[in-house]
XYZ file of C-alpha atoms in Angstrom:
379
model
C -0.021 -0.036 0.103
C 1.145 3.689 -0.732
C 1.427 5.959 1.999
C -1.417 8.140 0.559
C -3.693 4.952 0.581
C -2.741 4.170 4.117
C -3.488 7.578 5.174
C -6.838 8.102 3.685
C -7.712 4.703 4.905
C -6.711 5.895 8.495
C -8.762 9.293 7.834
C -11.922 7.275 6.919
C -11.594 5.095 10.068
C -11.217 7.991 12.276
C -14.495 9.747 10.728
C -16.215 6.417 11.208
C -15.328 5.989 14.956
C -16.246 9.721 15.250
C -19.656 8.942 13.684
C -20.163 5.965 16.155
C -18.866 7.970 19.321
C -21.158 11.319 18.535
C -19.285 13.313 20.678
C -19.081 16.129 18.396
C -21.480 16.998 15.498
C -21.244 15.151 12.216
C -20.151 18.406 10.259
C -17.243 19.021 12.559
C -16.177 15.482 12.087
C -16.054 15.621 8.425
C -14.470 19.017 8.369
C -11.634 17.831 10.608
C -11.211 15.005 7.743
C -11.140 17.418 4.785
C -8.663 19.409 6.913
C -6.416 16.141 7.298
C -6.546 15.249 3.907
C -4.974 18.765 2.956
C -2.437 18.716 5.882
C -1.279 15.093 4.474
C -0.991 16.362 0.816
C -4.022 13.906 -0.245
C -5.861 16.840 -1.583
C -4.928 20.429 -2.152
C -6.473 22.935 0.089
C -9.081 23.999 -2.597
C -9.894 20.407 -3.313
C -10.355 19.441 0.621
C -12.725 22.372 1.049
C -14.494 22.303 -2.604
C -17.432 20.467 -1.074
C -18.697 23.994 -0.477
C -18.988 24.934 -4.053
C -20.575 21.469 -5.389
C -23.923 21.710 -7.071
C -25.380 19.492 -4.238
C -24.682 22.094 -1.699
C -25.648 24.731 -3.801
C -29.095 23.133 -3.974
C -29.387 21.448 -0.635
C -28.415 24.534 1.393
C -31.128 26.887 0.423
C -33.784 23.936 0.166
C -33.115 23.672 3.964
C -33.670 27.213 4.266
C -36.649 27.203 2.289
C -38.266 24.358 4.115
C -37.589 26.566 7.599
C -39.449 29.324 5.871
C -42.370 27.319 5.280
C -42.748 26.702 9.334
C -43.112 30.676 9.297
C -46.252 30.216 7.691
C -49.933 29.886 9.294
C -49.668 26.024 8.390
C -48.841 24.746 11.811
C -51.355 26.817 13.594
C -54.212 25.609 11.142
C -53.029 22.156 11.793
C -52.933 22.570 15.475
C -56.506 23.896 15.428
C -57.860 21.114 13.162
C -56.481 18.635 15.525
C -58.226 20.068 18.514
C -61.289 20.059 16.403
C -60.861 16.075 15.716
C -59.860 15.210 19.229
C -63.397 14.128 20.112
C -63.114 11.672 17.197
C -62.099 8.091 17.691
C -60.626 5.159 15.312
C -59.183 5.440 12.128
C -60.388 8.850 11.197
C -58.204 10.353 13.814
C -55.218 7.984 13.284
C -55.017 8.681 9.559
C -55.500 12.409 10.271
C -52.254 12.228 12.380
C -50.463 10.042 10.079
C -50.898 12.402 7.226
C -49.639 15.146 9.082
C -46.708 13.794 10.127
C -45.904 12.737 6.545
C -46.454 16.398 5.169
C -44.579 17.917 8.115
C -41.481 15.448 7.961
C -40.849 16.484 3.986
C -40.232 19.965 5.284
C -39.109 19.776 8.953
C -36.027 17.954 10.447
C -37.589 14.659 12.392
C -36.667 16.088 15.988
C -38.521 19.338 15.353
C -41.479 17.290 13.636
C -41.716 15.116 16.785
C -41.786 18.173 19.144
C -44.524 19.617 16.996
C -46.576 16.242 17.026
C -45.967 15.929 20.991
C -48.028 19.532 21.361
C -50.715 17.958 18.904
C -50.721 14.479 21.028
C -51.465 16.443 24.229
C -54.667 17.610 22.881
C -56.159 14.119 22.764
C -57.990 12.717 25.573
C -56.833 10.063 27.999
C -60.169 8.406 27.733
C -61.176 5.877 24.919
C -58.780 4.052 22.816
C -56.700 6.468 21.052
C -54.628 8.199 23.206
C -51.401 10.133 23.470
C -49.493 7.205 24.923
C -50.605 4.779 22.335
C -49.787 7.044 19.416
C -46.283 8.110 20.610
C -44.294 5.354 19.332
C -46.322 4.861 15.883
C -45.762 8.442 15.094
C -42.328 8.274 15.827
C -42.308 5.011 13.490
C -44.275 7.191 11.081
C -41.421 10.309 11.384
C -38.577 7.677 10.278
C -40.477 5.631 7.556
C -41.317 8.850 5.594
C -38.568 11.273 6.683
C -37.634 12.959 3.250
C -39.404 10.375 1.146
C -41.362 12.274 -1.255
C -39.976 14.399 -3.809
C -40.834 17.504 -2.435
C -39.331 19.642 0.521
C -36.199 18.380 1.847
C -37.045 15.146 0.072
C -36.572 16.748 -3.256
C -32.876 17.321 -2.721
C -32.309 13.758 -0.854
C -31.052 12.021 -3.721
C -28.192 14.516 -4.010
C -27.457 13.941 -0.084
C -27.056 10.196 -1.152
C -24.941 10.990 -4.475
C -22.484 13.104 -2.153
C -21.254 10.285 -0.330
C -20.269 8.191 -3.415
C -20.190 10.337 -6.553
C -16.335 11.002 -6.235
C -15.776 7.114 -6.173
C -17.107 6.480 -9.193
C -15.162 6.185 -12.546
C -14.914 8.702 -15.120
C -18.384 8.566 -17.348
C -20.319 7.061 -14.537
C -22.856 9.718 -14.310
C -25.632 7.109 -14.980
C -24.912 5.372 -11.795
C -25.940 8.345 -9.620
C -29.493 8.596 -8.227
C -32.242 11.094 -9.518
C -35.346 12.756 -7.804
C -37.686 9.874 -9.176
C -35.544 6.881 -8.854
C -35.273 6.998 -5.132
C -39.142 7.783 -4.778
C -40.138 5.014 -6.613
C -37.712 2.384 -4.748
C -38.983 3.645 -1.334
C -42.772 4.363 -1.854
C -43.714 0.596 -1.625
C -42.016 -0.359 1.751
C -43.135 3.032 2.797
C -46.797 2.224 2.213
C -46.508 -1.182 3.786
C -44.946 0.071 7.000
C -47.806 2.721 7.108
C -50.471 -0.013 6.889
C -48.789 -1.905 9.544
C -48.685 1.446 11.800
C -52.498 1.612 11.315
C -52.889 -1.161 13.405
C -49.869 -1.557 15.711
C -51.096 1.126 18.011
C -53.748 -1.186 19.495
C -51.068 -3.520 20.874
C -49.636 -0.764 23.086
C -50.577 -0.170 26.795
C -53.092 2.539 27.669
C -51.900 4.643 30.056
C -52.568 8.098 31.418
C -50.742 11.021 29.575
C -49.624 13.899 31.975
C -49.246 16.989 29.797
C -47.878 19.089 32.484
C -44.535 17.102 31.811
C -44.320 19.187 28.619
C -43.892 22.519 30.409
C -40.631 23.980 29.235
C -39.667 21.300 26.860
C -41.222 22.426 23.743
C -44.833 21.774 25.188
C -45.861 25.199 25.563
C -43.933 27.689 23.383
C -44.554 31.418 22.982
C -46.750 31.840 19.826
C -44.777 33.431 16.866
C -46.055 36.830 15.451
C -47.861 35.597 12.081
C -46.750 36.981 8.900
C -48.638 39.331 6.751
C -50.847 37.315 4.290
C -48.862 38.561 1.469
C -45.418 37.444 2.973
C -47.057 33.718 3.460
C -48.288 33.743 -0.269
C -44.910 34.748 -1.370
C -43.034 31.924 0.580
C -45.720 29.412 -0.708
C -45.568 30.767 -4.113
C -41.763 30.763 -4.351
C -41.561 27.181 -2.905
C -43.792 25.861 -5.737
C -41.696 27.253 -8.501
C -38.698 25.683 -6.607
C -40.689 22.248 -6.407
C -41.692 22.611 -10.277
C -38.190 23.382 -11.128
C -36.884 20.154 -9.662
C -39.533 18.144 -11.731
C -38.165 19.784 -14.699
C -34.135 19.742 -13.811
C -33.328 18.053 -17.126
C -34.855 20.693 -19.167
C -33.516 23.653 -17.094
C -29.932 22.397 -16.542
C -27.552 24.380 -14.629
C -30.249 27.043 -13.959
C -32.119 24.570 -11.770
C -29.475 25.062 -8.995
C -29.887 28.828 -9.180
C -33.643 28.753 -8.576
C -33.798 27.872 -5.125
C -31.056 30.551 -4.119
C -33.004 32.864 -6.082
C -36.140 32.355 -4.190
C -34.506 32.328 -0.838
C -32.803 35.815 -1.502
C -36.165 37.040 -2.628
C -37.616 35.703 0.775
C -34.894 37.162 2.545
C -35.055 40.871 0.953
C -38.827 40.816 1.343
C -38.314 40.196 5.098
C -40.228 37.159 5.201
C -36.898 35.711 6.950
C -34.367 37.821 8.799
C -30.697 37.604 7.476
C -29.873 36.163 10.705
C -32.626 33.320 10.193
C -31.398 32.695 6.586
C -27.639 32.473 7.656
C -28.735 30.216 10.474
C -30.652 27.829 8.024
C -27.961 27.387 5.297
C -25.051 26.645 7.844
C -26.667 23.806 9.942
C -24.374 20.794 10.659
C -26.108 18.778 7.980
C -24.600 21.270 5.039
C -21.191 20.861 6.897
C -21.590 17.152 6.783
C -22.836 16.937 3.318
C -19.907 19.183 1.902
C -17.078 17.014 4.167
C -18.616 13.706 2.838
C -18.492 15.014 -0.955
C -14.733 15.575 -0.428
C -13.737 12.447 1.601
C -15.602 10.344 -1.497
C -13.401 12.174 -3.677
C -10.397 11.068 -1.709
C -11.613 7.404 -1.421
C -11.733 7.313 -5.317
C -8.623 9.389 -5.950
C -6.101 7.125 -3.563
C -7.789 3.985 -4.278
C -8.870 3.506 -0.975
C -12.202 2.607 -2.218
C -11.192 -0.137 -4.393
C -9.386 -1.915 -1.513
C -12.099 -1.823 0.768
C -14.982 -3.004 -1.817
C -12.358 -5.932 -2.837
C -11.671 -6.772 0.825
C -15.398 -7.019 1.422
C -16.252 -9.128 -1.530
C -13.428 -11.648 -0.548
C -15.186 -11.616 2.941
C -18.348 -12.618 1.409
C -16.753 -15.251 -0.808
C -15.071 -13.716 -3.396
C -18.081 -13.751 -6.081
C -21.330 -13.602 -4.336
C -24.788 -13.078 -5.571
C -26.030 -9.552 -5.783
C -28.991 -10.439 -3.899
C -26.845 -11.769 -1.041
C -24.837 -8.956 -0.835
C -27.978 -6.440 -0.725
C -29.097 -8.781 1.986
C -26.133 -8.559 3.971
C -25.930 -4.919 3.873
C -29.679 -4.795 4.917
C -29.430 -6.775 8.012
C -25.972 -4.967 9.064
C -27.772 -1.427 8.726
C -30.710 -2.573 10.575
C -28.146 -3.752 13.604
C -26.062 -0.728 13.237
C -28.845 1.739 13.369
C -30.297 0.342 16.363
C -27.320 1.194 18.517
C -26.060 4.254 16.524
C -27.819 7.458 14.864
C -29.410 6.948 11.387
C -27.411 9.656 9.804
C -24.138 8.235 10.980
C -25.136 4.585 10.047
C -25.859 5.667 6.563
C -22.748 7.989 6.281
C -20.536 5.028 7.247
C -22.224 2.374 5.359
C -23.003 4.152 1.900
C -19.440 4.746 0.966
C -18.603 0.988 1.937
C -21.589 -0.060 -0.090
C -20.809 1.550 -3.018
C -17.297 0.342 -2.770
C -18.255 -2.988 -2.694
C -20.798 -2.559 -5.870
C -18.007 -0.846 -7.828
C -15.270 -3.537 -7.069
C -17.853 -6.027 -8.491
C -18.652 -4.195 -11.336
C -22.075 -3.418 -10.310
C -24.308 -0.347 -10.411
C -24.055 0.989 -6.986
C -27.298 2.726 -6.973
C -29.211 -0.650 -5.390
C -26.914 -1.154 -2.330
C -26.903 2.739 -1.782
C -30.798 2.755 -1.811
C -30.892 -0.355 0.637
C -28.668 1.282 3.067
C -30.520 4.633 2.980
C -33.730 3.061 3.741
C -32.972 0.592 6.166
C -31.259 3.360 8.293
C-alpha cells in the first residue's frame, strides 16, 4: 500500500469512529477529515474544502432554508386547530389524520422538530377511549422514521443529492448514469413506506393505554411562545416561491444548471422581502447537515483518488466469498444497516455504510444505486 492510501484509510476510520462516538457534530467531524486530507497532501486545500462549491450543496442548503421558511407560515397553527377539532373523534379517522400530518411535516421539517410539534398535538387528545397520547407516541415516531424526506418535495426533493454526495467521487469517469435522480429514489422507497404505514394503522392497538401527563411538556417544547404571524402577502410569497422551486426540480433536465440557481434566487427574494431575517437565513443554510454533506463529498473524492474505495470493496467481496450474488450482498447490507442503526444514529449509520456499499458494488462491477438505496432506507 502507498502512504497516501494508508493515510486515507486511517482518516476514513477516524471518521467512522467519530460518527459512532457522536461526541461532536458530524459536520465538525467531516471538516476535520477535510483538513487532515489537506494537511497530509492527499488533496490540495481548494480540493479539500471544495465540497462547499459542489452543485449538491448549492441546491441542498437553500432547500433547507426554504423548508424553514414554510414553518413561519400559518400551516402549523392551522394543523393544531384541526387536531383540536378532531380530538373528540375516535378510531381510524383520527389516526389517519395524525399520520397524514406527520407525512406532510417531515418532508419540510427535520425529524426532531416534527416530533416536538406532534407532541403538542398529542397533548390535545383525551386519556379516555382507545386513541390516547401514550398509544400514539411510538407509532408517530415510526411514521417520522418511515417517511422522513421520502417524497420528492421539500427536503426530499434534494435527498437524492445527499446520497450521491456520499459516493459520487468514487465513481469512474463517465459513470454519471450511476447517480440517483429525483424519481428513482422515490419509486424504490414508496412501496415499503406504504406497507409499513398500513402496519402502523393497526400496531397502536397493541400498546399499553396509560394516562398521559401533559404537564411534563412544560418548558420542553410543550408550551411555546406563539410567533407573530406573517402578513398574508408574505405567506403567499413563501408558498408561491416554494411551488416554483418544486416545479423546477421536476424539470431539472430541461433547466440544466439553472435548476441550481432557482432555490438560491427564491431564498434571496424571501430574505430581501423580510419573510425571513438575515440571521434566520444564515442559520438555516449553515446547519451541521450542510457541513456534513460538504465534507462527505470531499471524503468520497479522496477514496476514489487514492484507491482506498477499491481496497475496501475488494476486501469485503473476499469476506463474502469472492463472487457473491447481488441479492446476497443486498441482504447482508440490509441486515448490517438495521443492526447498526439500532445502536447509533440513522445519519451516522448511512454515512458510514453508503461509501462502503458503493465500494463493494464498484469493485464487483455493479451499479451502486441498489445498495445505496437499501442502506438509505434500512437506516
